[in-house]
Short mmCIF file of C-alpha atoms in Angstrom, two decimals:
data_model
loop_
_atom_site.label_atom_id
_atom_site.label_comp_id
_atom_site.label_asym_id
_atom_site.label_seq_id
_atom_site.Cartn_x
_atom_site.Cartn_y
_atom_site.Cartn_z
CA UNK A 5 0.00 0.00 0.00
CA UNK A 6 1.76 3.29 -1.49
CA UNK A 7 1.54 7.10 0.28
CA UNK A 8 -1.11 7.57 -2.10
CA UNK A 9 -3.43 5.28 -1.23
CA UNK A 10 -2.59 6.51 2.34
CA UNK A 11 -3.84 9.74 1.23
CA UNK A 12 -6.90 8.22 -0.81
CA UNK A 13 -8.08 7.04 2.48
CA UNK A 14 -7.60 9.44 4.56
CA UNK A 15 -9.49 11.97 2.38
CA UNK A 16 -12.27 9.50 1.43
CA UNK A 17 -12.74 8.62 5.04
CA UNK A 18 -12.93 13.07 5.57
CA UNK A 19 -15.68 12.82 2.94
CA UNK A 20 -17.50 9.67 4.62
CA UNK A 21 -17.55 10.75 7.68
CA UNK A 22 -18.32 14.43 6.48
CA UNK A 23 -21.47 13.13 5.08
CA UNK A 24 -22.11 11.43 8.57
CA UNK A 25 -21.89 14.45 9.97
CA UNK A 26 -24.28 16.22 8.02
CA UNK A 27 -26.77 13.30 8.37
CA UNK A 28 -26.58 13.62 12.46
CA UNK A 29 -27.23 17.30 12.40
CA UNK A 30 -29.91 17.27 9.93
CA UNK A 31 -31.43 14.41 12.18
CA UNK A 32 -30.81 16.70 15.66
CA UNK A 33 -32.34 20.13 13.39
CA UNK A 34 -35.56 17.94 13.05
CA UNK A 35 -36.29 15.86 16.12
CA UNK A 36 -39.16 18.29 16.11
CA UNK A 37 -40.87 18.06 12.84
CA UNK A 38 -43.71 16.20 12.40
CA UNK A 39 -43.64 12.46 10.58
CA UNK A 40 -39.52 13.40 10.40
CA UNK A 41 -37.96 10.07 9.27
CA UNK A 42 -33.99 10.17 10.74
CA UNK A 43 -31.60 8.40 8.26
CA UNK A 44 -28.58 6.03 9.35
CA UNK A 45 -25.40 7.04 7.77
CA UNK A 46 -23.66 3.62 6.82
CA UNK A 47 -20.32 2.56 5.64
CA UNK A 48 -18.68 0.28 2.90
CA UNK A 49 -15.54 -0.66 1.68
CA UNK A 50 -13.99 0.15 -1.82
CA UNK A 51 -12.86 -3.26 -3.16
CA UNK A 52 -11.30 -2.92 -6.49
CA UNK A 53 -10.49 -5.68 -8.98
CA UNK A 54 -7.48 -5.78 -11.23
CA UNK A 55 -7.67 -7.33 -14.88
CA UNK A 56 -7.28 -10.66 -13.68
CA UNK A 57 -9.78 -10.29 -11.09
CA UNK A 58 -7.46 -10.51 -7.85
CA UNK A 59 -9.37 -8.67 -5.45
CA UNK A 60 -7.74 -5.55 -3.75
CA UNK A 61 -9.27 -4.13 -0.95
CA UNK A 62 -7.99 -1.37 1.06
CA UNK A 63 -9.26 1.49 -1.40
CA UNK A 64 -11.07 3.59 1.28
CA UNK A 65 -14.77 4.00 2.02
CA UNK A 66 -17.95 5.11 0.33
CA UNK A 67 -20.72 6.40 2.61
CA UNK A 68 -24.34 6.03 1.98
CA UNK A 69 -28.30 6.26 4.07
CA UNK A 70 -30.64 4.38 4.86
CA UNK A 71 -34.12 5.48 6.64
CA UNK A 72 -35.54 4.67 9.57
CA UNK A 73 -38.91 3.83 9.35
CA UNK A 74 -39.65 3.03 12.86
CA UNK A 75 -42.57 4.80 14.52
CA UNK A 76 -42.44 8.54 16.21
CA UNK A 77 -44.05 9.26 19.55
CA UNK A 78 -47.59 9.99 18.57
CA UNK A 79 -49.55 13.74 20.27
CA UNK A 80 -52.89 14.42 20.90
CA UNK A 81 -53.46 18.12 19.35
CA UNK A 82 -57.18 18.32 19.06
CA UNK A 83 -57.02 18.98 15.38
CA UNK A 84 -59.69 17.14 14.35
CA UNK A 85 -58.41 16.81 10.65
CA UNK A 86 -54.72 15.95 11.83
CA UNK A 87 -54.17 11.63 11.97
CA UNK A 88 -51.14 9.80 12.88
CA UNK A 89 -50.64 6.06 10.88
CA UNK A 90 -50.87 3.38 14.02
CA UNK A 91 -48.98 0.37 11.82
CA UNK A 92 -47.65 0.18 8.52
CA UNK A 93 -47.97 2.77 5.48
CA UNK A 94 -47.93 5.97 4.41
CA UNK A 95 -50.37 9.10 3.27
CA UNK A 96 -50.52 10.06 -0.63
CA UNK A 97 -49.85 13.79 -1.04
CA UNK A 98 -49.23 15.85 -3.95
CA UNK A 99 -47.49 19.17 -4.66
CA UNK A 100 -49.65 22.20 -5.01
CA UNK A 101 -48.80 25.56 -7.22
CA UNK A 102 -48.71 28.10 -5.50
CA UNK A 103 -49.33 30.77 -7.94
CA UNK A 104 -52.13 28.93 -9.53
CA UNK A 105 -53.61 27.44 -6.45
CA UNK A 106 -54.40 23.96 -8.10
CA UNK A 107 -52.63 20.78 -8.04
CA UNK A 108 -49.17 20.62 -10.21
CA UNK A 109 -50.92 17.71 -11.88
CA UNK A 110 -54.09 18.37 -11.25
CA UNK A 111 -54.84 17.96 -15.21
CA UNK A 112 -52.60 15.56 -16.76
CA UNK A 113 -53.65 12.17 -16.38
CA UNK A 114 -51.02 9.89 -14.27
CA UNK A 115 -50.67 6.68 -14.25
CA UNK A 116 -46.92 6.42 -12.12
CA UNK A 117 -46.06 6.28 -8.70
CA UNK A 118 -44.10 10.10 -9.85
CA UNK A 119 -46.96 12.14 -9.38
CA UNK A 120 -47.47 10.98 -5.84
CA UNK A 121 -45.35 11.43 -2.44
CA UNK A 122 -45.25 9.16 0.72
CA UNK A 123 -45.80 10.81 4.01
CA UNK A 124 -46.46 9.70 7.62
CA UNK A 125 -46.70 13.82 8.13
CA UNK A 126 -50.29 13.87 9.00
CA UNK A 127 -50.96 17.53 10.14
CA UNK A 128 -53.44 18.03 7.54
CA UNK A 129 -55.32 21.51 8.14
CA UNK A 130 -57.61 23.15 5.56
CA UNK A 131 -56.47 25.87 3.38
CA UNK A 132 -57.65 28.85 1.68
CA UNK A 133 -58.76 27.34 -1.31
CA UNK A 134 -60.75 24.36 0.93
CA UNK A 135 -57.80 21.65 0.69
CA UNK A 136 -56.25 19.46 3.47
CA UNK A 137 -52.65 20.03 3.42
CA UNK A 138 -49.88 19.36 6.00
CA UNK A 139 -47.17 21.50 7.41
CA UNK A 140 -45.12 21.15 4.02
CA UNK A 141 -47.58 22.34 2.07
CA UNK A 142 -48.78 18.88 0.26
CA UNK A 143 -52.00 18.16 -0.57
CA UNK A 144 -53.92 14.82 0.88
CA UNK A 145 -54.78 12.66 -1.67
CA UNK A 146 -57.98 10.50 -1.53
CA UNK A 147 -60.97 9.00 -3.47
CA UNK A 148 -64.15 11.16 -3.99
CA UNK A 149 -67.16 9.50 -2.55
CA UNK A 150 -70.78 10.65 -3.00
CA UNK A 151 -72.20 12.25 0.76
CA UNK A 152 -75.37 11.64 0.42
CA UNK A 153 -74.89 7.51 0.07
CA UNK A 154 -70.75 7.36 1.28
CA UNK A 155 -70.19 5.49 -2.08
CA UNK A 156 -67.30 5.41 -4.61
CA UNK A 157 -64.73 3.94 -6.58
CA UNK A 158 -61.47 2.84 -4.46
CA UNK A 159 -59.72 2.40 -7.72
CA UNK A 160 -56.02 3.28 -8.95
CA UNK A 161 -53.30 6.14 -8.27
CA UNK A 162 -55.43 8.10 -11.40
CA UNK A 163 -58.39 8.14 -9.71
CA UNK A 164 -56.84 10.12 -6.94
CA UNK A 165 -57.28 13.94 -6.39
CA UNK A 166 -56.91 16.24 -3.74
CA UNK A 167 -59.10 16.20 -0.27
CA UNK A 168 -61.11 19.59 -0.84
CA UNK A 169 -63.57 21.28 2.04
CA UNK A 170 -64.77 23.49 -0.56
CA UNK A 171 -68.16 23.77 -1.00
CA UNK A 172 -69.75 22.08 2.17
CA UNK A 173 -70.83 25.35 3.78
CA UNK A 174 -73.49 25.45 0.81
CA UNK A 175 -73.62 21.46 1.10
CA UNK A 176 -77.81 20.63 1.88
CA UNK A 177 -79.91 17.13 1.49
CA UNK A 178 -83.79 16.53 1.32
CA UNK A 179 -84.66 14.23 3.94
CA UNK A 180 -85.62 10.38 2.76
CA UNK A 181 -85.88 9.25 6.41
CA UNK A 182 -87.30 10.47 9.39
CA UNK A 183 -88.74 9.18 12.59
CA UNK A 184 -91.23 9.90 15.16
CA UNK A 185 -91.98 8.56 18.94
CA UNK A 186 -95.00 9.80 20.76
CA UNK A 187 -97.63 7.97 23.04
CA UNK A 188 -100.99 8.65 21.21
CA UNK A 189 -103.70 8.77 24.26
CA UNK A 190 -105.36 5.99 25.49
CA UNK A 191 -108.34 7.02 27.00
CA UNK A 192 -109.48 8.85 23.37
CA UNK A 193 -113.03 7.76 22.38
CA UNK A 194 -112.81 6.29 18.76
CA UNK A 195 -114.41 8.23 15.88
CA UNK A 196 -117.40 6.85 14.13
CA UNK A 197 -118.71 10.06 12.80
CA UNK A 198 -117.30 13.03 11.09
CA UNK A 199 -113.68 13.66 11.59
CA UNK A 200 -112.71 17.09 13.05
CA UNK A 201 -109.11 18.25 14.32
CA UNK A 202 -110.84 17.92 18.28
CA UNK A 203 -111.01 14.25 17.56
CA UNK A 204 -107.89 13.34 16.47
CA UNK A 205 -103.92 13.83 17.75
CA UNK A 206 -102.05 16.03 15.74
CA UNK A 207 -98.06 16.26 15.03
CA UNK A 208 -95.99 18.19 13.09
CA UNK A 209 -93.25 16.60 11.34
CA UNK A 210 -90.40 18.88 10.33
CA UNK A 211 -88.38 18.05 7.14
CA UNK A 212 -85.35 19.66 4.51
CA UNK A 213 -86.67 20.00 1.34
CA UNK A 214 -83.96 19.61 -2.07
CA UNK A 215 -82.87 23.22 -1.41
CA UNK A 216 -81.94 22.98 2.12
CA UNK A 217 -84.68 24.99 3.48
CA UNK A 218 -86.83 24.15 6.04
CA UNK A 219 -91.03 22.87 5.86
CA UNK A 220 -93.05 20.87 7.63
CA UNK A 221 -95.99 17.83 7.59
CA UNK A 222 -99.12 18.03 9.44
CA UNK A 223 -99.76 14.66 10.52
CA UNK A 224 -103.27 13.87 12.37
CA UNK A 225 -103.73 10.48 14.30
CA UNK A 226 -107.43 8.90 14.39
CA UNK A 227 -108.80 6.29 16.41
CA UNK A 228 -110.98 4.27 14.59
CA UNK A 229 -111.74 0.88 16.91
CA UNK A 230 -111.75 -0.19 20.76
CA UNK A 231 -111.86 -3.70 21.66
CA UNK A 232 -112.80 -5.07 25.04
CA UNK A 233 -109.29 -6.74 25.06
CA UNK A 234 -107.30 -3.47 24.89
CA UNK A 235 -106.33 -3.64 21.43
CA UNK A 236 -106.96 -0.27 19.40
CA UNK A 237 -106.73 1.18 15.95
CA UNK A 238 -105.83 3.99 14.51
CA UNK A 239 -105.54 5.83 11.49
CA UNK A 240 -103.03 8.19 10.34
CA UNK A 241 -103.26 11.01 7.52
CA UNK A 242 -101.39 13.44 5.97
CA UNK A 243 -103.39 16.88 6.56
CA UNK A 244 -101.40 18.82 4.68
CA UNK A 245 -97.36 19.93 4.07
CA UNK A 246 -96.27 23.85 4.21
CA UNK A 247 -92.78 24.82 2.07
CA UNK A 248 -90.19 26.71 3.46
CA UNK A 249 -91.83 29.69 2.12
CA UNK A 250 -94.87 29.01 4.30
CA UNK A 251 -97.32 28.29 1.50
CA UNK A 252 -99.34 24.92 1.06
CA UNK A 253 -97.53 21.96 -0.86
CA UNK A 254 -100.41 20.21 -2.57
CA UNK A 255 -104.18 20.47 -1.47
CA UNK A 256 -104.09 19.09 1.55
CA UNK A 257 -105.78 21.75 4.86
CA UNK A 258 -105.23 20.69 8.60
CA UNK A 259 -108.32 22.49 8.96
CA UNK A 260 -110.92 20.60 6.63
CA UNK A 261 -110.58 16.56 7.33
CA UNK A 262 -111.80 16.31 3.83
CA UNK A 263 -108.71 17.09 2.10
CA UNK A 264 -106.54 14.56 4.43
CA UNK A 265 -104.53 11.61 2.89
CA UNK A 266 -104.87 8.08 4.43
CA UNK A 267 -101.20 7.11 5.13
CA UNK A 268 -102.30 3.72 6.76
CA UNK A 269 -103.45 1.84 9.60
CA UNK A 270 -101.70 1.02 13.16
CA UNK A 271 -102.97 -1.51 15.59
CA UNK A 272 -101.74 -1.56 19.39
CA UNK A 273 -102.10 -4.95 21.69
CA UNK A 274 -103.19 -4.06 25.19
CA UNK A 275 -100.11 -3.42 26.48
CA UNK A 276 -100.08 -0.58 24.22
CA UNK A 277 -97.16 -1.29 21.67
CA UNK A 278 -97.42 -1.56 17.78
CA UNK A 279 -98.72 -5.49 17.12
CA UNK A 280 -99.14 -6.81 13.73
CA UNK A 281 -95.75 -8.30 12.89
CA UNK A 282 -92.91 -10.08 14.33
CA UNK A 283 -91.36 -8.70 17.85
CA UNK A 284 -88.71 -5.95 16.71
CA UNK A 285 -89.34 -5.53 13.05
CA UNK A 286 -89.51 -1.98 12.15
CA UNK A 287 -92.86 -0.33 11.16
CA UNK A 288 -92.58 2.40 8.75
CA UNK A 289 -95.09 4.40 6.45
CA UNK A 290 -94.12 5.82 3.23
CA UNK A 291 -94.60 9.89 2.77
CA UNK A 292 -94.63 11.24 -0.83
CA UNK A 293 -95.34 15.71 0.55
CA UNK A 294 -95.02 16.79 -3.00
CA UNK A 295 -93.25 20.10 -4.14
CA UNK A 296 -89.54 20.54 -3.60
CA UNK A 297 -89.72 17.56 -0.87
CA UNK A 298 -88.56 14.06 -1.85
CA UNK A 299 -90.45 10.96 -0.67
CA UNK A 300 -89.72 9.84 2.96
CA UNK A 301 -89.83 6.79 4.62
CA UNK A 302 -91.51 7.29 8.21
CA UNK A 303 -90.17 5.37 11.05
CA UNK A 304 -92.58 4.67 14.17
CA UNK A 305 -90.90 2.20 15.95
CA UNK A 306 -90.39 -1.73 16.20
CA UNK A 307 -93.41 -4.02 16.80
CA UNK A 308 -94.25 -5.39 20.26
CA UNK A 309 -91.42 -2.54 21.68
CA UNK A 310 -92.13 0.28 23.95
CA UNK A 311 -88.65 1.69 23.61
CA UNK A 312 -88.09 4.44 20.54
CA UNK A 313 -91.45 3.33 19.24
CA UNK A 314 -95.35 4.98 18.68
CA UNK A 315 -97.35 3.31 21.50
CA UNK A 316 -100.86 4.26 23.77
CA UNK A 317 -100.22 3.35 27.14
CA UNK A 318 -102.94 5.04 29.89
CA UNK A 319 -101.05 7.60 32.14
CA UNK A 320 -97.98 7.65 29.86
CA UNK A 321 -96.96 11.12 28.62
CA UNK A 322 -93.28 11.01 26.92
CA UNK A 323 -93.43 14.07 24.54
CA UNK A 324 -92.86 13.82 21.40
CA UNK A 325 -89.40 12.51 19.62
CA UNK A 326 -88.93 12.93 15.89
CA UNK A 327 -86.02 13.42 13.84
CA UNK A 328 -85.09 13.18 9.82
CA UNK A 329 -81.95 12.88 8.04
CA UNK A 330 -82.25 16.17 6.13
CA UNK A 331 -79.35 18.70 6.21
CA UNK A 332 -80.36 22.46 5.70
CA UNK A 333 -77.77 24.79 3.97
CA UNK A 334 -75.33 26.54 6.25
CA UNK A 335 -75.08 24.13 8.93
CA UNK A 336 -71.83 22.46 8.06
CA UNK A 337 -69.71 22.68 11.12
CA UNK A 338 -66.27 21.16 10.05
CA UNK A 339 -64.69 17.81 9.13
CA UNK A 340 -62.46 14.73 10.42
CA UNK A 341 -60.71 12.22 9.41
CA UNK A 342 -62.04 8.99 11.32
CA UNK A 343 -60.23 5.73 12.28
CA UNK A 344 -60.95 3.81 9.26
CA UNK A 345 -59.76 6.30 6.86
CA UNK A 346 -62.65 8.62 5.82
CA UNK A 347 -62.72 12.43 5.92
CA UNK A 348 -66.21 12.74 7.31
CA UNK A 349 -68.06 16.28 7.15
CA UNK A 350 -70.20 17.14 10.03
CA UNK A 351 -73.25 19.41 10.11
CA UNK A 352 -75.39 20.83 12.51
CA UNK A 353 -77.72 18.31 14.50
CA UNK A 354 -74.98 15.26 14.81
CA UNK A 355 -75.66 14.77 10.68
CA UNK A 356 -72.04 13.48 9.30
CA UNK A 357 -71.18 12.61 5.72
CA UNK A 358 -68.53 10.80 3.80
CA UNK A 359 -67.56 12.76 1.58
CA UNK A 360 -63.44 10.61 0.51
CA UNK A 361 -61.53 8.26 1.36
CA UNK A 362 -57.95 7.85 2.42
CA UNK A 363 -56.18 5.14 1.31
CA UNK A 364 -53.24 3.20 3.55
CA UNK A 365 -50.27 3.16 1.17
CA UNK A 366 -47.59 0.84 1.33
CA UNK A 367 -44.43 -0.57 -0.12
CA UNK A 368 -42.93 -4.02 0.14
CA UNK A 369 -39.10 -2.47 0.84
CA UNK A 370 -40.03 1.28 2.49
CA UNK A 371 -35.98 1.24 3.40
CA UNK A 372 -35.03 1.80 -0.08
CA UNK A 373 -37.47 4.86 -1.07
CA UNK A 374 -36.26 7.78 -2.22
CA UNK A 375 -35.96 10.51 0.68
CA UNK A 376 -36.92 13.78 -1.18
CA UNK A 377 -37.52 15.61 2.41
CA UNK A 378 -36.86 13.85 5.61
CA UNK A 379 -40.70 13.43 5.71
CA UNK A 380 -41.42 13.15 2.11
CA UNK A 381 -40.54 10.38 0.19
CA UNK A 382 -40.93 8.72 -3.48
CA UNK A 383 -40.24 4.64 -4.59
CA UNK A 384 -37.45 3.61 -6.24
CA UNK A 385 -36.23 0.70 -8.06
CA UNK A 386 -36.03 -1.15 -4.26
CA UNK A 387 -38.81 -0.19 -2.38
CA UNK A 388 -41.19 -1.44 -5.40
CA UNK A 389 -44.58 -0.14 -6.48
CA UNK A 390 -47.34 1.38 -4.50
CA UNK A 391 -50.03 -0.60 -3.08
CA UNK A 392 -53.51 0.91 -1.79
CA UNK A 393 -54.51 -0.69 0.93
CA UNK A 394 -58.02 0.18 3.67
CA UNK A 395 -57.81 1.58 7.37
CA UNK A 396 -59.11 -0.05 9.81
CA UNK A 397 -60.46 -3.66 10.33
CA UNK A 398 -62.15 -4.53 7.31
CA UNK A 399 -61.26 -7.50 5.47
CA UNK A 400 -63.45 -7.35 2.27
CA UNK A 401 -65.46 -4.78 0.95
CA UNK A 402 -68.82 -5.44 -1.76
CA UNK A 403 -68.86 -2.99 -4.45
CA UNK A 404 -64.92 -2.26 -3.96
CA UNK A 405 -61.24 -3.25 -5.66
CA UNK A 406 -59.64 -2.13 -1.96
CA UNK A 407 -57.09 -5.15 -1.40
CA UNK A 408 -57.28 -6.17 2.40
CA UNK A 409 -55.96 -4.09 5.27
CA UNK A 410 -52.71 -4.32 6.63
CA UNK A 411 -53.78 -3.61 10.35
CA UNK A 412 -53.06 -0.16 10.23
CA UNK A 413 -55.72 2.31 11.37
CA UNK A 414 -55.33 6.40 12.13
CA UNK A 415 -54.65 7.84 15.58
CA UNK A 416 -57.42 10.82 15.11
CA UNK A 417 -56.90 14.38 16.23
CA UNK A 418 -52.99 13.34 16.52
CA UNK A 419 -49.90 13.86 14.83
CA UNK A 420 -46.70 11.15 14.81
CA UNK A 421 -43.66 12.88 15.74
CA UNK A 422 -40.26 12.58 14.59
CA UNK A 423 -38.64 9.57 15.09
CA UNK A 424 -35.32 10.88 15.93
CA UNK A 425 -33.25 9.75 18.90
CA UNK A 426 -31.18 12.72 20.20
CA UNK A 427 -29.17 9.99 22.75
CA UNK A 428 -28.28 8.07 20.10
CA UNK A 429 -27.67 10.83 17.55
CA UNK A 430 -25.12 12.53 20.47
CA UNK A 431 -23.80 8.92 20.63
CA UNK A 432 -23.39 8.88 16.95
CA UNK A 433 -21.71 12.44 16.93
CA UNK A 434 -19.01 11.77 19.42
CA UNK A 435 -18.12 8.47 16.72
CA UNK A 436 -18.25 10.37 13.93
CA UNK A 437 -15.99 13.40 15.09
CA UNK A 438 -13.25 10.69 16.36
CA UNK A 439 -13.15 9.01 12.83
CA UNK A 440 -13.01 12.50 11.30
CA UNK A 441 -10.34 13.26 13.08
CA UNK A 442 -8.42 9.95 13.15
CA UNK A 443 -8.89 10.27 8.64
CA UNK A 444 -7.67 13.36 9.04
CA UNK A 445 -4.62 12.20 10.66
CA UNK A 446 -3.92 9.55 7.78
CA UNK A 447 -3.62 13.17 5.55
CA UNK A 448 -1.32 14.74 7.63
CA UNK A 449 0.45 11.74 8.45
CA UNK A 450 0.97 11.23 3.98
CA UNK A 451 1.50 14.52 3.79
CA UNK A 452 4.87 14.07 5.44
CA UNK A 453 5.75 10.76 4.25
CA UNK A 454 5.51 12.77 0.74
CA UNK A 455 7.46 15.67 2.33
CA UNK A 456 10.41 13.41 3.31
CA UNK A 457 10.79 11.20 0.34
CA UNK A 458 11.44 14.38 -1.23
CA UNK A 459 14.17 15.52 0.76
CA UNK A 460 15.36 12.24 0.28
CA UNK A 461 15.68 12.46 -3.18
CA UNK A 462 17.23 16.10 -2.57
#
């Protein structure tokens, strides 16, 4: 081994353990930053081969990183769109233009793993233009899903686009369903004559119509037979719907019986609780109010149960309960992401909506993606392709292409932190400034073996 390689050494050894150093303090600079990754600066020998193949080793040192994938410490903050990954994978985020305010690639069609990034940064907030992005600025990627049925397509990278809040402030829904508890009195004499509103129970049912306004159903309950055993009927009609702009829907007058609807018949036992069917199924009525309104199925309760059910029980006053799935305009009152992966948007009376869905993205090697931030990343050759995987426990999914879950699920309202350990990055410090300095001995120390083979020669 000549002074040169001496020298080759020493100053490849500078340069290794150079790069070390700038690994540890980038790692120290963000044991802070959320979903950091640290990286391990490792080490291998030069072996060189001659034309005959003899091996020669000795050549000096090449330096190169690796991540470390393990886990950060995950924090509570309250954010209620901020998730941390509990498991395996990674969130899908894209770059936004600035200047533009849309996604880079918002309009070119992709079909590689390039026009995505890997995160475990999950400190999504809104921004101005409605989209979830995280403390670098990305974008969360997700599928679209349709509110008002939490349906869609979990299909391929392409299918992807940004999570947007846009628009949900002006979000409404006509109610389909509603439901309605009351205790209908028992001591009411039944009606054989003419019907007036002093002989029969009246409700009003509020519902949304299509715009997201506010109107209302008269219903009026009549009892029509009294058996010696207890058992009663009763009648129930639709006297008329009002619009959000207070006029009559239709022809139908709570004051004149002769313009009611028949919506159907209900018959109690003598306990008091809907009989007619089996013990717990669900009795409904069907309500078509006309105008702006979409039809609605009524729900009154479960046969042969006094619980969250229509009933006439003497002595037995429980108000009334009624409720419908509509959501008026303006009520949206911010979003999540949940456990299992969907940004849900919530409105005003405990009404939430699906609105996309997050995949769980993984890679069979994760050590060999590309680092292109310390918590961004991109695959490579090594890590191999993306695979889109569910939250949560699910195992199968009708209707869907989502492959089966990995076991991860999100830590909601919660951030992962960094996974750097400053211990072992002090521990790693103290190493790497020893080597340094012990390379940069083998320098000095060629440097005069050069110097006095010359004055040899001299």
């Amino acid at each position: 081994m000549g002074i040169t390689t001496i020298f080759n050494n020493g100053v490849l050894g500078l340069t290794a353990q150079n790069r070390a150093l700038g690994t540890i303090s980038n790692n120290i600079a963000n044991a802070s930053t959320s979903g950091f990754k640290a990286s391990e600066t490792q080490f291998a020998d030069f072996v060189l081969s001659d034309r005959s193949g003899n091996k020669d080793p000795g050549n000096g040192v090449r330096a190169f990183e690796r991540l470390d994938h393990s886990g950060g410490t995950v924090t509570q903050t309250g954010v209620t769109t901020n998730a941390a990954i509990v498991g395996n994978g990674f969130f899908l985020v894209q770059d936004l233009d600035a200047q533009a305010g849309t996604t880079a690639t918002a309009t070119a069609t992709r079909t590689s793993d390039d026009s995505v990034f890997l995160t475990r940064s999950g400190d999504f907030s809104p921004d101005k233009e409605g989209r979830l992005v995280n403390g670098a600025g990305k974008a969360l990627m997700g599928f679209k899903l349709d509110p008002a049925s939490g349906t869609g397509s979990f299909g391929s990278l392409s299918s992807m686009t940004p999570v947007s809040l846009s628009g949900l402030q002006d979000y409404r829904e006509a109610s389909t369903q509603a439901s309605l508890n009351l205790n209908l009195p028992y001591d009411q004499a039944p009606v054989t004559g003419q019907i007036t509103t002093a002989n029969t129970t009246g409700v009003v049912l509020n519902m949304v119509d299509k715009n997201g306004a506010d109107g209302a159903m008269a219903l009026r309950f009549l009892k029509t037979g009294q058996a010696e055993d207890g058992t009663s009927t009763w009648q129930v009609f639709n006297a008329g719907v009002i619009g959000a702009d207070g006029k009559p829907v239709g022809n139908g007058n709570v004051n004149d019986p002769t313009t009611w609807q028949s919506l159907g018949t209900l018959n109690f036992a003598r306990n008091g609780t809907l009989t007619g069917g089996d013990t717990g199924a669900p009795v409904t009525l069907t309500l078509n109010p006309g105008g702006d309104f979409a039809q609605t199925t009524l729900d009154l309760g479960s046969y042969g149960k006094m619980n969250n059910s229509i009933t006439t029980i003497a002595g037995m006053d429980l108000g009334i309960v009624q409720g419908n799935n509509g959501i008026r305009a303006g009520t949206y009152q911010g979003a999540e992401l949940t456990a299992d992966g969907f940004v849900a948007a919530n409105f005003q009376g405990g009404r939430q909506r699906y609105i996309y869905r997050i995949p769980d993205a993984t890679v069979i090697n994760p050590t060999d993606l590309e680092s292109v931030s310390g918590t961004m990343f991109r695959t490579s050759a090594n890590s191999g392709a993306i695979r889109l995987n569910s939250f949560g426990n699910l195992t199968n999914e009708t209707g869907t292409s989502a492959p089966k879950t990995v076991g991860a699920s999100l830590s909601t309202a919660s951030v992962e932190g960094s996974n750097v350990k400053i211990e072992e990055q002090f521990t790693t410090l103290i190493q790497a400034q020893r080597t340094y300095s012990a390379a940069s001995k083998l320098v000095s120390t060629a440097d005069e073996m050069t110097t006095t083979t010359i004055t040899l020669k001299s």
